[in-house]
């Protein structure tokens, strides 16, 4: 995982790709852009991507503040060359030749808001950035962090369709933070080593659309229904827990940067041909009646290699799945409608 990759790179300047070890200089060239790089997520995410030896070129773009962030991050003695780009005039250069574009651009929540309350501002931001991606790096994998993910991913798909560049294998809503939280909370209650925990989280990325499948969690533990319900609710409300604790100063940034860096690292490994890279993500899907759905996805050289099924669900999880479908459907439709206005 990212942690071991980073440690290995710092110790030896080497990267593991497809079971082979490359010196950092000989791993495949990979350009990664962070759009919104000067923000609360963007800055620590830029730092973590700078530590990733699979990245050779790091492109940091924002509407303000990127020269400083790029100068700062560029002094770190790791493989990638860092360039800062500021303002729309420089967006094309930031994107040209990108293998992966990570998008944490947009406004965060304040207490009392839902993620959907961000739609009016963030939908336009995402539409603009995706229009540029279609023009300057149509083959890049897009990692969408900007909320509401349940709508911004459908917006991106429509923008790409209109531009004639849509490839469903290359568009991802980043739901890794839900998995990170589910693992942490589960380990606490199950009293197991958190580094060994796996929990799939499916559905979408807002409230009840976030459905952790604790019945499939490993290592297994005999938790009561009451505990499983509490764990599910805490995972669904994890974002709100942080928004309230930050009391008006934004939403999760550090844990999101970690989660975003993990997901981008998985995408890089997939591109580089590492086998059996599986992460949960909100992607075009046919495993439910909805056109987009988060589930386990096998990543490969072209992005999504396989969307994996849900596996066996408990009765509680089956009910959660039924309950989330209408809300997720309407968020998806809202995004599609906006993009086609
Ligand atoms: N997917 C997930 O799990 C999570 C998603 N988020 C979302 O990530 C987004 C960013 O959150 P923060 O970094 O905390 O916000 P922030 O306000 O600290 O940073 C956002 C950055 O985006 C930039 N920006 C605005 N318009 C832009 C444009 N057109 N092009 C490029 N950059 C632009 C701003 O200048 C700012 O630097 C929010 O929408 C938030 O809800 C946050 C946490 C978790
Ligand atoms: O809750 C928010 O607004 C930010 C977010 O998506 C999360 O932390 O999961």
XYZ file of C-alpha atoms and ligand atoms in Angstrom:
394
model
C 0.000 0.000 0.000
C 0.913 3.651 -0.098
C 2.628 3.588 3.279
C 5.023 0.805 2.331
C 5.598 2.318 -1.108
C 6.502 5.640 0.459
C 8.762 4.046 3.044
C 10.485 2.017 0.349
C 10.989 5.101 -1.795
C 12.384 7.152 1.029
C 14.811 4.434 2.034
C 15.963 3.292 -1.374
C 14.576 5.535 -4.086
C 12.949 2.436 -5.605
C 9.400 1.631 -6.709
C 7.642 -1.755 -6.909
C 5.747 -2.235 -10.152
C 4.176 -5.531 -11.158
C 6.365 -7.428 -8.739
C 9.511 -5.916 -10.218
C 11.577 -3.293 -8.509
C 12.566 -0.232 -10.510
C 14.909 2.494 -9.427
C 12.702 5.586 -9.318
C 14.248 6.829 -12.535
C 13.159 3.751 -14.527
C 9.537 3.320 -13.348
C 7.144 4.359 -16.132
C 6.730 8.089 -16.674
C 3.470 9.184 -15.015
C 2.083 12.703 -14.927
C -0.472 13.404 -12.199
C -2.414 16.667 -11.842
C -4.171 17.941 -8.730
C -6.905 20.495 -9.569
C -7.655 22.581 -6.480
C -4.105 22.000 -5.239
C -3.963 25.061 -2.973
C -7.018 24.029 -0.929
C -7.505 22.218 2.348
C -7.366 18.812 0.651
C -5.220 19.912 -2.272
C -2.149 20.877 -0.207
C -1.684 17.690 1.829
C -2.711 15.623 -1.203
C -0.013 17.355 -3.260
C 2.482 16.530 -0.516
C 1.454 12.848 -0.490
C 1.600 12.611 -4.287
C 5.092 14.144 -4.158
C 6.088 11.279 -1.831
C 4.785 8.657 -4.282
C 7.678 7.218 -6.349
C 5.274 6.130 -9.103
C 4.750 9.798 -10.030
C 7.357 11.406 -12.300
C 5.626 14.721 -12.999
C 3.312 16.480 -10.542
C 1.156 19.279 -11.883
C -0.483 21.508 -9.272
C -3.345 23.707 -10.498
C -5.660 26.147 -8.714
C -7.270 29.500 -9.394
C -4.940 31.052 -6.771
C -2.027 30.122 -4.531
C -0.390 27.325 -6.519
C 2.998 28.972 -7.148
C 3.660 28.930 -3.395
C 2.395 25.397 -2.841
C 4.405 24.131 -5.835
C 7.618 25.901 -4.740
C 7.239 24.460 -1.250
C 6.467 20.867 -2.313
C 9.112 20.937 -5.077
C 11.942 21.125 -2.529
C 11.178 17.611 -1.273
C 13.886 15.255 -2.516
C 11.711 12.637 -4.216
C 11.368 11.551 -7.852
C 8.714 13.828 -9.326
C 9.216 17.226 -10.889
C 6.649 19.699 -9.621
C 5.099 22.575 -11.576
C 2.503 25.029 -10.293
C -0.155 26.468 -12.603
C -2.486 29.283 -11.647
C -5.612 30.579 -13.396
C -7.628 29.291 -16.307
C -5.052 30.414 -18.889
C -2.640 27.813 -17.502
C -5.131 24.933 -17.117
C -4.309 23.426 -20.522
C -0.589 23.223 -19.735
C -1.385 21.732 -16.321
C -3.415 18.955 -17.952
C -1.431 18.153 -21.111
C -0.076 14.597 -21.034
C -1.688 13.670 -17.707
C -2.185 10.025 -16.798
C -4.299 10.842 -13.741
C -6.235 14.002 -12.828
C -7.351 14.301 -9.202
C -10.098 16.882 -8.573
C -10.544 18.309 -5.066
C -11.608 21.741 -6.440
C -14.722 23.299 -4.968
C -16.319 24.543 -1.791
C -16.608 22.399 1.345
C -19.589 22.104 3.745
C -20.284 24.156 6.838
C -22.312 22.816 9.796
C -25.985 22.327 8.911
C -25.330 21.797 5.197
C -25.690 18.580 3.219
C -23.272 17.680 0.450
C -26.068 18.421 -2.016
C -26.098 22.041 -0.767
C -22.691 22.363 -2.499
C -24.199 21.454 -5.871
C -24.902 24.983 -7.102
C -21.259 26.068 -6.850
C -19.354 22.832 -7.371
C -21.349 21.551 -10.351
C -20.173 24.508 -12.443
C -16.562 24.146 -11.279
C -16.496 20.453 -12.147
C -18.171 21.042 -15.516
C -15.513 23.607 -16.434
C -12.601 21.431 -15.331
C -13.952 18.350 -17.124
C -14.433 20.347 -20.335
C -10.715 21.148 -20.168
C -9.802 17.517 -19.388
C -11.729 16.396 -22.494
C -9.681 18.854 -24.533
C -6.185 18.472 -23.078
C -5.926 14.943 -21.625
C -8.921 12.894 -22.827
C -7.235 9.606 -21.888
C -6.462 10.477 -18.263
C -8.043 8.624 -15.359
C -10.197 11.137 -13.462
C -10.402 10.829 -9.659
C -13.374 12.991 -8.613
C -13.260 14.195 -5.005
C -15.424 17.353 -5.291
C -18.838 17.018 -3.670
C -21.555 16.032 -4.131
C -19.729 13.042 -5.670
C -23.101 11.351 -6.356
C -23.788 14.189 -8.838
C -20.319 15.422 -9.889
C -19.367 12.039 -11.391
C -22.509 11.965 -13.592
C -21.769 15.591 -14.583
C -18.257 14.569 -15.653
C -19.615 11.634 -17.664
C -22.043 13.893 -19.562
C -19.354 16.490 -20.283
C -17.083 13.751 -21.661
C -19.942 12.219 -23.696
C -20.676 15.575 -25.297
C -16.990 16.009 -26.120
C -16.893 12.484 -27.573
C -14.193 11.380 -25.132
C -16.189 9.423 -22.527
C -14.660 6.140 -21.463
C -16.488 4.678 -18.473
C -13.326 2.839 -17.447
C -11.563 6.119 -16.733
C -13.978 7.977 -14.456
C -13.965 7.394 -10.688
C -15.785 8.976 -7.770
C -13.387 8.796 -4.825
C -15.167 7.025 -1.945
C -11.976 5.770 -0.300
C -12.522 7.961 2.774
C -15.681 5.978 3.555
C -13.598 2.792 3.466
C -10.844 4.376 5.573
C -13.429 5.399 8.191
C -15.236 2.042 8.151
C -11.910 0.265 8.728
C -10.949 2.566 11.609
C -14.321 2.393 13.366
C -14.615 -1.385 12.881
C -11.129 -2.044 14.246
C -12.026 -0.056 17.372
C -15.182 -2.067 18.081
C -13.863 -5.464 16.957
C -10.617 -4.952 18.852
C -8.494 -6.074 15.902
C -5.356 -4.661 14.294
C -6.590 -1.824 12.063
C -3.879 -2.453 9.473
C -5.385 -5.896 8.784
C -8.992 -4.747 8.432
C -10.919 -4.823 5.164
C -14.481 -3.499 4.797
C -16.188 -2.855 1.456
C -18.324 0.299 1.334
C -20.853 0.486 -1.507
C -23.587 2.785 -2.835
C -22.626 6.442 -3.034
C -20.942 9.177 -1.021
C -23.574 11.022 1.036
C -25.533 10.063 4.161
C -27.558 6.875 3.770
C -26.173 6.287 0.268
C -22.915 5.278 2.020
C -23.439 1.575 2.801
C -20.600 -0.177 4.645
C -20.824 -3.960 4.405
C -19.655 -4.956 7.868
C -21.040 -8.483 7.313
C -18.079 -8.905 4.903
C -15.508 -7.257 7.192
C -12.302 -9.129 7.918
C -10.888 -10.192 10.346
C -14.338 -11.411 11.404
C -15.740 -10.461 14.788
C -18.944 -11.322 16.549
C -20.515 -7.876 16.892
C -24.097 -7.367 18.078
C -26.767 -5.898 15.782
C -26.754 -2.810 17.957
C -22.999 -2.293 17.451
C -23.270 -2.947 13.700
C -26.048 -0.352 13.420
C -23.964 2.193 15.348
C -20.898 1.471 13.168
C -22.976 1.901 10.013
C -24.394 5.237 11.182
C -20.984 6.511 12.262
C -19.522 5.665 8.848
C -22.453 7.374 7.095
C -22.089 10.453 9.311
C -18.274 10.513 9.338
C -18.090 13.599 7.137
C -20.635 15.444 9.277
C -18.701 14.503 12.429
C -15.663 16.340 11.015
C -17.709 19.287 9.662
C -19.215 19.838 13.124
C -15.872 19.476 14.917
C -14.324 22.035 12.539
C -17.248 24.344 13.385
C -17.386 26.366 10.173
C -13.754 25.915 9.082
C -14.559 23.291 6.429
C -14.735 19.535 6.179
C -12.303 16.602 6.213
C -9.038 17.563 4.548
C -6.209 15.512 6.080
C -7.984 12.149 6.152
C -9.325 12.937 2.662
C -5.842 13.720 1.379
C -4.685 10.351 2.759
C -7.653 8.574 1.159
C -7.182 10.421 -2.150
C -3.488 9.528 -2.200
C -4.311 5.848 -1.522
C -6.806 5.781 -4.380
C -4.475 7.550 -6.827
C -1.687 5.140 -5.835
C -4.024 2.208 -6.628
C -4.835 3.770 -10.031
C -1.102 4.204 -10.763
C -0.404 0.589 -9.832
C -3.256 -0.541 -12.103
C -1.898 1.551 -14.997
C 1.541 0.041 -14.421
C 0.177 -3.499 -14.682
C 0.275 -4.529 -11.030
C -2.230 -7.411 -10.768
C -5.190 -7.650 -8.349
C -5.477 -3.998 -7.380
C -8.994 -3.710 -5.952
C -10.532 -0.589 -4.367
C -14.085 0.622 -3.812
C -15.101 3.480 -6.107
C -18.240 5.180 -7.498
C -18.179 4.199 -11.174
C -20.458 3.463 -14.110
C -22.016 0.198 -13.090
C -24.632 -2.394 -13.946
C -24.671 -4.208 -10.611
C -27.876 -2.363 -9.588
C -30.516 -0.614 -11.684
C -28.626 2.701 -11.271
C -26.109 3.864 -13.905
C -23.467 4.717 -11.274
C -22.760 2.868 -8.060
C -19.837 2.420 -5.685
C -18.534 -1.086 -5.211
C -15.260 -2.969 -5.351
C -13.498 -2.333 -8.652
C -10.488 -4.134 -10.115
C -8.044 -1.575 -11.539
C -5.875 -2.234 -14.556
C -3.921 -0.728 -17.426
C -7.002 1.040 -18.801
C -8.593 2.020 -15.488
C -11.606 -0.081 -14.475
C -10.878 -3.684 -15.422
C -13.888 -5.183 -13.653
C -16.734 -3.907 -11.497
C -17.153 -6.551 -8.814
C -20.554 -7.590 -7.474
C -21.885 -6.875 -3.999
C -21.461 -10.380 -2.559
C -23.781 -11.687 0.154
C -25.547 -8.990 2.202
C -27.091 -9.272 5.666
C -30.801 -8.443 5.998
C -29.839 -5.094 7.539
C -27.590 -4.309 4.566
C -30.307 -5.405 2.098
C -32.662 -2.914 3.731
C -29.961 -0.222 3.566
C -29.498 -0.933 -0.136
C -33.224 -0.622 -0.869
C -33.396 2.605 1.144
C -30.469 4.309 -0.598
C -31.497 3.683 -4.220
C -34.103 6.499 -4.584
C -31.803 9.199 -3.114
C -28.819 8.063 -5.171
C -30.972 7.903 -8.311
C -32.161 11.481 -7.871
C -28.611 12.793 -7.207
C -27.384 11.071 -10.374
C -30.286 12.472 -12.397
C -29.665 15.962 -11.010
C -26.064 15.836 -12.243
C -27.042 14.550 -15.686
C -29.728 17.222 -16.051
C -27.336 20.017 -15.025
C -24.686 18.934 -17.525
C -27.212 18.941 -20.355
C -28.714 22.386 -19.640
N -14.980 12.683 -1.818
C -14.792 12.843 -0.536
O -14.741 11.875 0.222
C -14.577 14.211 0.031
C -14.822 15.321 -0.732
N -14.618 16.573 -0.224
C -14.903 17.715 -1.101
O -13.696 18.223 -1.655
C -13.896 19.577 -2.052
C -12.719 20.446 -1.606
O -12.668 20.516 -0.210
P -11.534 21.407 0.528
O -10.201 21.142 -0.070
O -11.729 21.224 1.968
O -11.999 22.880 0.088
P -11.099 24.222 0.045
O -12.047 25.366 -0.102
O -10.143 24.243 1.182
O -10.249 24.055 -1.284
C -10.843 24.041 -2.541
C -9.861 24.599 -3.526
O -10.485 24.547 -4.813
C -10.060 25.709 -5.503
N -10.931 26.004 -6.625
C -12.134 26.612 -6.653
N -12.575 26.719 -7.913
C -11.634 26.150 -8.696
C -11.503 25.960 -10.095
N -12.445 26.365 -10.960
N -10.386 25.342 -10.551
C -9.433 24.912 -9.694
N -9.492 25.092 -8.368
C -10.587 25.701 -7.881
C -10.046 26.812 -4.443
O -9.265 27.920 -4.866
C -9.464 26.064 -3.260
O -8.059 26.187 -3.204
C -15.241 19.986 -1.452
O -16.226 19.939 -2.459
C -15.504 18.915 -0.414
O -16.878 18.749 -0.128
C -14.131 16.751 1.036
C -13.843 15.661 1.831
C -14.097 14.314 1.409
O -18.646 15.610 4.645
C -18.204 16.391 3.788
O -18.773 17.401 3.392
C -16.888 16.035 3.154
C -16.920 14.621 2.791
O -17.425 14.234 1.756
C -16.475 13.640 3.797
O -15.789 14.009 4.758
O -16.806 12.467 3.619
